[in-house]
Amino acid sequence: MTQEPEEPRDPQETQETRGTENPRRTEDASRPAADAAAGDAKAPAAPAVDAAEAEVPWHADPTLRLLVVGSLLNGLAFFATLPFLALYLSDISTLSEAQIGLVVGSVALVSSFGGAVGGLLTDRLGGVRLIQSGLLFNVGAYAALAVTRELSLIIVLVCLLGVGRLLTEPAMKKLLSLAATGSGEAVFRIRYVTLCLAATVGPLGGAALYAVANWMIFLTPAVIFAGYYLLVLTRAQPLRALDLRPRDGSDGQDGGWRVAVRDRLLLKVVTAGLVLFLVFSQFESIIPLYIKNVRGEDAVTYFSLLLALNAALAIAMQWPATWLSKRMTQQRLALLGCVAFMLAAVFFRGLETHLLLLFVGVVFWTIGEALLFPMPDTVIHTITPDSRKGAYFGFAELRYLGFFAGPVAGGALLGASSTLYFGAMAVTIFGTWVLLRDRRLYPNQAAGAGATTSPATDAETVAAKAEAKAEAGSETETGTEAGSAAGAKAETRAETGAEGGAGQATRVTRPPANSIQT
């Protein structure tokens, strides 16, 4: 069979027919200045697009302020209950410790496995509707727990708390991502700060309520969720406008979940998050047991001090972490975080030598936590098409299984040997760096962190970012219309930026679009 020679095709036409193809384009260095000026006149919107990519402080945006406050309220309600749930079940029942652990752990299991469902519903029904539904569900579940005394019904209601989280978490992250500008790192770091505040203040309030009456740990979250629901209800219009904002030209009805499970970049991020949470879960599960084995009854006092120091440092470290992120590549930032976790494991192991090493260890532990924790959400924000952010953030909830698997693996290793336990944790954490070092995860990262780039280089950065979103939106080799639109738009931005730069030849080269395995 004779194969006819392929006719040359226009690059823009090629991009429209194949969403995952990356033609390289070379501009003529001798183009007259008049043509360059005409090209600039034809594309007046290009500077506006670049301006939209600039970072805007979260506190300057009323919608972002609402979402950040909502994240804080959600965390306060959750942490005011969860730490005391095991004590409550122990007080009202004869369940064994293993059975209580299974009931409490069901909240994380349900929300992790159900996150993908919540993400799909977010993309199809809208984030605002899902948040409102989840908040009403939480109000009903917590109020029922406050008045119910039947053990079987209490167990069912505790499991249903995970349903409330799977409805609200992916939706809140999607809206945060849509509202964020630039890399979105600042927004997700602020969200992490709200979690730290909630994890500090929530248990204090829960302890005070539990001392009055154990059922009050459920009544207060019901009131908080009801207040948050009213807040969202009064601001529903700007939130819905945000949710419906068409940015990438896709309609979100092209199999978001099926695309997500085939996206190798997303799978890397989710696996990196799972490894991170597997190691981090040791701090509140197995490390206290190690302290007890070494220091005996004083373990409770020492661990309380560690928690307080960790919470304070986690908040204070966000500003240095932000400063570093602007001067280092994300790959090096991830490596630095893993090194900090490794050093923490070494110092924790030295507790048998001197008590001070325990507190030195928590300093390094918190540094690693501050650097690594916001990174998976920031990467997902960057590589995901707007129409599929719900599905992608929902699928990423699977990483929280690390909080379930971590204590199981850590307990077995500590039972065998303390040195083996801390050595395994110190090595395992580097799996996070190995998975996050892929350059395709950072399409908006310039050649050098904090370096000044030319307009042409900025155009390449915008083109690479749009190309990554086109790859994530492509389910098959031919790609989807969303990927094609994003790729074509990137070509236009790259050409305009090159012409408006120095008026000289610019070559736009993108990484191969092989992030989807069909």
Coordinates of C-alpha atoms in Angstrom, one line a residue:
M1 CA 0.0 0.0 0.0
T2 CA 1.5 3.3 -1.2
Q3 CA 1.5 6.1 1.3
E4 CA 1.0 9.6 -0.1
P5 CA 3.2 12.4 1.2
E6 CA 1.4 14.4 3.8
E7 CA 0.6 18.0 2.8
P8 CA 1.9 20.7 5.1
R9 CA -0.8 22.0 7.4
D10 CA -1.3 25.4 9.0
P11 CA -0.2 25.1 12.7
Q12 CA -3.4 26.7 14.0
E13 CA -5.4 24.2 11.9
T14 CA -3.3 21.4 13.3
Q15 CA -3.9 22.6 16.9
E16 CA -7.7 22.7 16.2
T17 CA -7.8 19.1 15.0
R18 CA -5.4 17.6 17.5
G19 CA -5.7 18.9 21.1
T20 CA -2.6 17.1 22.2
E21 CA -0.3 17.9 19.4
N22 CA 2.4 20.6 19.9
P23 CA 3.6 22.1 16.6
R24 CA 6.6 24.3 16.9
R25 CA 6.4 27.7 15.3
T26 CA 9.3 30.0 14.2
E27 CA 8.7 33.7 13.6
D28 CA 10.5 35.5 10.8
A29 CA 13.1 37.8 12.2
S30 CA 12.9 40.2 9.3
R31 CA 9.2 40.9 9.6
P32 CA 8.7 44.7 9.1
A33 CA 7.9 46.8 12.1
A34 CA 4.6 47.8 10.5
D35 CA 3.4 44.2 10.5
A36 CA 4.4 43.9 14.1
A37 CA 2.5 47.0 15.0
A38 CA -0.5 45.8 13.0
G39 CA -0.3 42.5 14.9
D40 CA -0.4 44.3 18.2
A41 CA -3.4 46.3 17.1
K42 CA -5.3 43.2 16.2
A43 CA -4.8 41.7 19.6
P44 CA -5.4 44.4 22.2
A45 CA -6.7 41.8 24.7
A46 CA -3.3 40.1 25.2
P47 CA -2.0 42.5 27.9
A48 CA -5.3 42.1 29.7
V49 CA -4.9 38.3 29.8
D50 CA -1.4 38.7 31.2
A51 CA -2.7 41.1 33.8
A52 CA -5.3 38.6 34.8
E53 CA -2.6 36.1 35.5
A54 CA -1.0 38.4 38.1
E55 CA -1.3 37.6 41.7
V56 CA -4.0 39.6 43.5
P57 CA -4.1 39.6 47.4
W58 CA -6.9 37.4 48.6
H59 CA -8.1 39.9 51.1
A60 CA -8.7 42.4 48.2
D61 CA -11.3 40.1 46.7
P62 CA -14.7 39.9 48.6
T63 CA -15.4 36.5 47.1
L64 CA -12.1 35.1 48.2
R65 CA -12.6 36.6 51.7
L66 CA -15.9 34.8 51.9
L67 CA -14.4 31.4 50.8
V68 CA -11.5 31.8 53.3
V69 CA -13.8 32.6 56.1
G70 CA -15.9 29.7 55.2
S71 CA -12.9 27.4 55.2
L72 CA -12.1 28.7 58.7
L73 CA -15.6 28.0 60.0
N74 CA -15.7 24.6 58.4
G75 CA -12.4 23.7 60.1
L76 CA -13.5 25.1 63.5
A77 CA -16.7 22.9 63.4
F78 CA -14.7 19.8 62.4
F79 CA -11.9 20.1 64.9
A80 CA -14.3 21.0 67.7
T81 CA -15.8 17.5 67.4
L82 CA -13.4 15.0 65.9
P83 CA -10.7 15.0 68.6
F84 CA -13.4 14.2 71.2
L85 CA -15.5 11.7 69.1
A86 CA -13.6 8.7 70.4
L87 CA -14.0 9.9 74.1
Y88 CA -17.7 10.4 73.5
L89 CA -18.2 6.9 72.1
S90 CA -16.2 5.4 75.0
D91 CA -18.4 7.3 77.5
I92 CA -21.8 6.2 76.0
S93 CA -21.0 2.6 74.9
T94 CA -19.1 -0.5 75.6
L95 CA -17.4 -0.6 72.2
S96 CA -13.8 -1.8 72.1
E97 CA -10.9 0.5 71.2
A98 CA -10.6 -1.1 67.8
Q99 CA -14.3 -0.7 67.1
I100 CA -14.2 3.0 68.2
G101 CA -11.3 3.5 65.9
L102 CA -13.2 2.0 63.0
V103 CA -16.2 4.2 63.6
V104 CA -14.1 7.4 63.9
G105 CA -12.0 6.4 60.9
S106 CA -15.1 6.0 58.8
V107 CA -15.4 9.8 58.5
A108 CA -12.1 9.9 56.6
L109 CA -12.8 6.8 54.6
V110 CA -16.2 8.0 53.4
S111 CA -15.0 11.5 52.5
S112 CA -11.9 10.1 50.7
F113 CA -13.6 7.5 48.5
G114 CA -16.6 9.7 48.0
G115 CA -14.6 12.8 47.1
A116 CA -14.6 11.8 43.4
V117 CA -18.4 11.6 43.5
G118 CA -18.6 15.0 45.2
G119 CA -16.2 16.5 42.6
L120 CA -18.3 15.2 39.7
L121 CA -21.5 16.6 41.2
T122 CA -19.7 19.9 41.7
D123 CA -18.9 20.2 38.0
R124 CA -22.4 19.1 36.9
L125 CA -24.6 20.9 39.5
G126 CA -22.3 23.8 40.5
G127 CA -20.1 24.4 43.5
V128 CA -22.5 26.8 45.2
R129 CA -25.3 24.2 45.2
L130 CA -23.1 21.5 46.5
I131 CA -21.7 23.7 49.3
Q132 CA -25.2 24.6 50.4
S133 CA -26.4 21.0 50.2
G134 CA -23.4 19.8 52.2
L135 CA -23.8 22.5 54.9
L136 CA -27.5 21.7 55.3
F137 CA -26.6 18.0 55.5
N138 CA -24.0 18.8 58.2
V139 CA -26.5 20.8 60.2
G140 CA -28.9 17.9 60.2
A141 CA -26.3 15.3 61.1
Y142 CA -24.7 17.2 63.9
A143 CA -28.1 18.3 65.4
A144 CA -29.3 14.7 65.3
L145 CA -26.1 13.5 67.1
A146 CA -26.7 16.1 69.8
V147 CA -30.2 14.7 70.6
T148 CA -29.7 11.0 69.8
R149 CA -28.9 8.4 72.5
E150 CA -29.3 5.2 70.5
L151 CA -25.9 3.7 69.8
S152 CA -26.7 2.2 66.4
L153 CA -28.1 5.5 65.1
I154 CA -25.1 7.4 66.5
I155 CA -22.7 5.1 64.5
V156 CA -24.7 5.7 61.3
L157 CA -24.7 9.5 61.9
V158 CA -21.0 9.5 62.5
C159 CA -20.4 7.8 59.2
L160 CA -22.7 10.3 57.5
L161 CA -20.4 13.2 58.7
G162 CA -18.1 12.0 55.9
V163 CA -20.9 12.6 53.4
G164 CA -21.1 16.2 54.4
R165 CA -17.4 16.6 53.8
L166 CA -17.4 15.0 50.4
L167 CA -20.1 17.5 49.3
T168 CA -18.4 20.6 50.6
E169 CA -14.6 20.0 50.3
P170 CA -14.2 19.6 46.5
A171 CA -16.7 22.4 45.8
M172 CA -14.9 24.8 48.1
K173 CA -11.5 24.0 46.5
K174 CA -13.0 24.5 43.1
L175 CA -14.4 27.9 43.9
L176 CA -11.1 28.9 45.6
S177 CA -9.2 27.8 42.4
L178 CA -11.6 29.7 40.1
A179 CA -11.3 32.8 42.2
A180 CA -7.6 32.6 42.6
T181 CA -5.2 34.6 40.3
G182 CA -1.8 33.7 39.1
S183 CA -0.4 30.4 40.5
G184 CA -3.0 30.3 43.2
E185 CA -0.3 29.5 45.8
A186 CA -1.2 32.4 48.1
V187 CA -4.8 31.3 48.3
F188 CA -4.1 27.7 49.2
R189 CA -1.4 28.8 51.7
I190 CA -4.0 31.0 53.4
R191 CA -6.4 28.1 53.4
Y192 CA -3.8 26.0 55.1
V193 CA -3.4 28.8 57.7
T194 CA -7.1 28.6 58.4
L195 CA -6.8 24.9 59.0
C196 CA -3.9 25.5 61.4
L197 CA -6.0 28.1 63.3
A198 CA -9.0 25.8 63.3
A199 CA -6.9 22.9 64.6
T200 CA -5.6 25.1 67.4
V201 CA -8.8 26.9 68.5
G202 CA -11.3 24.1 67.7
P203 CA -10.1 21.6 70.2
L204 CA -9.9 24.3 72.9
G205 CA -13.6 25.1 72.4
G206 CA -14.5 21.4 72.1
A207 CA -12.7 20.7 75.4
A208 CA -14.6 23.5 77.2
L209 CA -18.0 22.2 75.8
Y210 CA -17.2 18.6 76.6
A211 CA -16.6 19.6 80.2
V212 CA -20.1 21.1 80.4
A213 CA -21.9 18.2 78.6
N214 CA -20.5 15.7 76.1
W215 CA -23.4 16.1 73.6
M216 CA -22.5 19.8 73.2
I217 CA -19.6 19.0 71.0
F218 CA -22.2 18.3 68.3
L219 CA -24.5 21.3 69.0
T220 CA -21.9 24.0 68.4
P221 CA -20.8 22.7 64.9
A222 CA -24.5 22.6 63.9
V223 CA -24.8 26.3 64.8
I224 CA -21.5 27.1 63.0
F225 CA -22.6 25.3 59.8
A226 CA -26.0 27.0 59.9
G227 CA -24.4 30.4 60.1
Y228 CA -22.1 29.5 57.2
Y229 CA -25.1 28.4 55.2
L230 CA -26.8 31.7 55.7
L231 CA -23.6 33.5 54.7
V232 CA -23.3 31.5 51.5
L233 CA -27.0 32.1 50.8
T234 CA -26.7 35.9 51.0
R235 CA -23.6 35.9 48.7
A236 CA -24.9 33.2 46.3
Q237 CA -25.0 35.4 43.3
P238 CA -21.3 36.4 43.0
L239 CA -20.3 32.8 43.9
R240 CA -22.5 31.4 41.1
A241 CA -21.1 34.0 38.7
L242 CA -17.7 32.7 39.6
D243 CA -18.7 29.1 39.1
L244 CA -20.2 29.7 35.7
R245 CA -17.2 31.8 34.4
P246 CA -16.1 30.3 31.0
R247 CA -12.3 30.4 30.9
D248 CA -11.1 27.5 28.9
G249 CA -13.9 27.1 26.3
S250 CA -15.1 23.6 27.5
D251 CA -18.5 22.7 28.8
G252 CA -17.5 20.2 31.5
Q253 CA -19.7 17.5 30.0
D254 CA -17.0 15.3 28.6
G255 CA -16.3 12.7 31.2
G256 CA -14.4 14.5 33.9
W257 CA -13.9 11.5 36.1
R258 CA -12.8 9.2 33.3
V259 CA -10.3 11.9 32.2
A260 CA -9.1 12.4 35.7
V261 CA -8.2 8.7 36.3
R262 CA -6.3 8.7 33.0
D263 CA -4.3 11.9 33.7
R264 CA -0.9 10.7 34.7
L265 CA 0.1 14.2 36.0
L266 CA -2.9 14.2 38.3
L267 CA -2.1 10.6 39.5
K268 CA 1.4 11.8 40.4
V269 CA 0.0 14.6 42.5
V270 CA -2.5 12.4 44.2
T271 CA 0.1 9.8 45.0
A272 CA 2.5 12.4 46.2
G273 CA -0.2 13.7 48.6
L274 CA -0.9 10.2 49.8
V275 CA 2.8 9.7 50.7
L276 CA 2.9 13.0 52.4
F277 CA -0.1 12.3 54.5
L278 CA 1.1 8.8 55.3
V279 CA 4.2 10.3 56.9
F280 CA 2.5 13.4 58.4
S281 CA -0.2 11.2 60.1
Q282 CA 2.6 9.8 62.4
F283 CA 2.7 13.1 64.3
E284 CA -0.7 12.7 66.0
S285 CA -0.9 8.9 66.0
I286 CA 2.4 6.9 66.5
I287 CA 4.9 9.5 67.6
P288 CA 2.9 10.1 70.9
L289 CA 3.2 6.3 71.5
Y290 CA 7.0 6.6 71.0
I291 CA 7.2 9.5 73.5
K292 CA 5.2 7.4 76.0
N293 CA 7.6 4.5 75.6
V294 CA 10.6 6.7 76.3
R295 CA 9.2 9.2 78.8
G296 CA 6.4 7.4 80.5
E297 CA 3.6 9.3 82.1
D298 CA 5.1 12.7 81.1
A299 CA 4.3 11.9 77.5
V300 CA 1.0 13.8 77.7
T301 CA 2.6 17.0 78.9
Y302 CA 5.4 16.8 76.3
F303 CA 3.1 16.1 73.4
S304 CA 0.7 18.9 74.4
L305 CA 3.7 21.3 74.2
L306 CA 4.7 19.8 70.8
L307 CA 1.2 20.4 69.5
A308 CA 1.1 24.0 70.6
L309 CA 4.6 24.7 69.2
N310 CA 3.7 23.0 65.9
A311 CA 0.5 25.1 65.5
A312 CA 2.2 28.4 66.2
L313 CA 5.2 27.6 63.9
A314 CA 2.9 26.4 61.1
I315 CA 1.2 29.7 60.9
A316 CA 4.4 31.8 61.3
M317 CA 6.2 29.7 58.6
Q318 CA 3.8 30.6 55.8
W319 CA 5.4 33.9 55.2
P320 CA 9.0 32.6 54.9
A321 CA 7.6 29.7 52.8
T322 CA 5.9 32.2 50.4
W323 CA 9.2 34.2 50.2
L324 CA 11.1 31.0 49.3
S325 CA 8.6 30.0 46.7
K326 CA 9.2 33.2 44.8
R327 CA 13.0 32.6 44.7
M328 CA 13.2 28.8 44.3
T329 CA 11.7 26.4 41.8
Q330 CA 8.8 24.3 43.1
Q331 CA 11.0 21.2 42.7
R332 CA 13.6 22.5 45.0
L333 CA 11.0 23.7 47.4
A334 CA 9.6 20.2 47.6
L335 CA 13.1 18.8 48.1
L336 CA 13.7 21.2 50.9
G337 CA 10.5 20.2 52.6
C338 CA 11.4 16.5 52.4
V339 CA 14.9 17.2 53.8
A340 CA 13.2 19.0 56.7
F341 CA 10.9 16.0 57.4
M342 CA 14.0 13.7 57.3
L343 CA 15.9 15.8 59.8
A344 CA 12.8 15.8 62.1
A345 CA 12.8 12.0 62.1
V346 CA 16.5 11.9 63.0
F347 CA 16.0 14.4 65.9
F348 CA 12.8 12.6 67.1
R349 CA 14.8 9.4 67.3
G350 CA 17.3 11.2 69.6
L351 CA 14.7 11.6 72.3
E352 CA 16.3 8.8 74.2
T353 CA 19.5 10.9 74.3
H354 CA 18.0 14.3 75.3
L355 CA 14.6 15.8 75.6
L356 CA 15.6 19.0 73.8
L357 CA 16.0 17.0 70.5
L358 CA 12.3 16.3 70.5
F359 CA 11.5 20.1 70.3
V360 CA 14.3 20.6 67.7
G361 CA 12.6 17.9 65.7
V362 CA 9.2 19.5 65.7
V363 CA 10.7 22.7 64.3
F364 CA 12.0 20.9 61.3
W365 CA 8.8 18.9 61.1
T366 CA 6.8 22.1 60.9
I367 CA 9.1 23.6 58.2
G368 CA 8.5 20.5 56.0
E369 CA 4.8 20.7 56.7
A370 CA 4.6 24.4 55.8
L371 CA 6.5 23.9 52.5
L372 CA 4.8 20.8 51.3
F373 CA 1.2 20.9 52.5
P374 CA -0.2 23.5 50.1
M375 CA 1.7 22.2 47.1
P376 CA -0.6 19.4 45.8
D377 CA -3.6 21.8 45.8
T378 CA -1.6 24.5 44.1
V379 CA -0.4 22.1 41.4
I380 CA -4.0 20.8 40.8
H381 CA -5.1 24.4 40.5
T382 CA -2.5 25.0 37.8
I383 CA -2.8 22.0 35.6
T384 CA -6.6 21.5 35.6
P385 CA -9.1 23.0 33.1
D386 CA -11.7 25.2 34.9
S387 CA -14.6 23.0 33.8
R388 CA -13.1 19.9 35.5
K389 CA -11.7 21.4 38.7
G390 CA -14.4 19.8 40.7
A391 CA -13.7 16.3 39.4
Y392 CA -9.9 16.7 39.8
F393 CA -10.1 18.1 43.3
G394 CA -12.6 15.4 44.2
F395 CA -10.4 12.6 42.8
A396 CA -7.5 14.1 44.8
E397 CA -9.3 13.5 48.0
L398 CA -8.1 9.9 47.8
R399 CA -4.7 11.2 49.1
Y400 CA -6.3 11.5 52.6
L401 CA -6.2 7.7 52.7
G402 CA -2.7 8.3 53.9
F403 CA -4.2 9.3 57.3
F404 CA -5.7 5.9 57.5
A405 CA -2.8 3.8 56.2
G406 CA -0.1 5.8 58.0
P407 CA -1.0 4.8 61.6
V408 CA -1.4 1.1 60.6
A409 CA 2.1 1.0 58.9
G410 CA 3.7 3.2 61.6
G411 CA 2.4 1.1 64.4
A412 CA 3.8 -2.1 62.9
L413 CA 7.2 -0.5 62.2
L414 CA 7.5 1.0 65.7
G415 CA 6.6 -2.4 67.2
A416 CA 9.5 -3.9 65.4
S417 CA 12.1 -1.2 66.1
S418 CA 12.3 2.5 66.8
T419 CA 15.3 2.9 64.5
L420 CA 13.5 1.1 61.7
Y421 CA 10.4 3.2 62.2
F422 CA 12.1 6.6 61.9
G423 CA 14.4 5.4 59.2
A424 CA 11.5 4.3 57.1
M425 CA 9.7 7.6 57.6
A426 CA 12.8 9.5 56.7
V427 CA 13.2 7.6 53.4
T428 CA 9.5 7.4 52.5
I429 CA 8.9 11.2 52.5
F430 CA 11.3 11.6 49.6
G431 CA 8.7 9.8 47.5
T432 CA 6.8 13.0 47.6
W433 CA 9.7 14.9 46.0
V434 CA 10.2 12.2 43.3
L435 CA 6.6 12.5 42.3
L436 CA 6.4 16.3 42.4
R437 CA 9.6 17.0 40.5
D438 CA 8.0 16.5 37.0
R439 CA 8.4 19.9 35.2
R440 CA 5.1 19.4 33.5
L441 CA 3.4 20.0 36.8
Y442 CA 4.6 23.7 36.8
P443 CA 3.8 25.1 33.3
N444 CA 3.7 28.7 34.7
Q445 CA 7.1 28.4 36.3
A446 CA 9.7 30.6 34.6
A447 CA 13.2 29.4 33.8
G448 CA 14.5 30.8 37.0
A449 CA 12.5 31.5 40.1
G450 CA 12.2 35.2 40.7
A451 CA 14.0 36.0 37.5
T452 CA 12.9 38.8 35.3
T453 CA 11.5 37.5 32.0
S454 CA 10.9 39.2 28.6
P455 CA 7.5 39.5 27.1
A456 CA 8.3 36.7 24.7
T457 CA 9.3 34.5 27.6
D458 CA 6.0 35.4 29.4
A459 CA 4.2 34.4 26.3
E460 CA 5.9 31.0 26.4
T461 CA 4.9 30.6 30.0
V462 CA 1.3 31.4 29.3
A463 CA 1.4 29.1 26.3
A464 CA 2.8 26.2 28.4
K465 CA 0.2 26.7 31.1
A466 CA -2.6 26.6 28.5
E467 CA -1.0 23.6 26.9
A468 CA -0.9 21.7 30.2
K469 CA -4.6 22.5 30.8
A470 CA -5.3 21.2 27.2
E471 CA -3.4 18.0 28.0
A472 CA -5.3 17.5 31.2
G473 CA -8.5 18.1 29.3
S474 CA -7.7 15.6 26.6
E475 CA -9.2 12.1 27.1
T476 CA -8.1 10.5 23.8
E477 CA -5.3 11.0 21.3
T478 CA -7.4 13.4 19.2
G479 CA -8.2 15.5 22.3
T480 CA -11.3 17.3 23.2
E481 CA -12.6 20.7 22.1
A482 CA -11.5 22.1 25.4
G483 CA -7.9 21.2 24.8
S484 CA -8.1 22.5 21.3
A485 CA -9.5 25.8 22.3
A486 CA -6.8 26.2 25.1
G487 CA -4.0 25.2 22.7
A488 CA -5.2 27.6 20.0
K489 CA -5.5 30.4 22.5
A490 CA -2.0 29.7 23.7
E491 CA -0.7 30.0 20.1
T492 CA -2.3 33.4 19.8
R493 CA -0.8 34.6 23.1
A494 CA 2.6 33.3 22.2
E495 CA 2.6 35.0 18.8
T496 CA 1.4 38.3 20.2
G497 CA 4.0 38.2 23.1
A498 CA 6.8 37.5 20.7
E499 CA 5.8 40.3 18.3
G500 CA 5.5 42.8 21.2
G501 CA 8.8 41.8 22.8
A502 CA 12.0 42.8 21.0
G503 CA 10.7 42.4 17.5
Q504 CA 13.0 39.5 16.9
A505 CA 12.7 35.8 16.2
T506 CA 11.1 33.9 19.0
R507 CA 10.7 30.1 19.1
V508 CA 7.9 28.7 21.2
T509 CA 8.5 25.1 22.2
R510 CA 6.2 23.2 24.5
P511 CA 6.7 19.9 26.3
P512 CA 5.3 16.8 24.6
A513 CA 1.6 16.2 25.5
N514 CA 1.9 12.8 26.9
S515 CA 0.3 13.3 30.3
I516 CA -2.8 11.3 29.3
Q517 CA -2.5 7.5 28.8
T518 CA -5.4 6.1 26.8

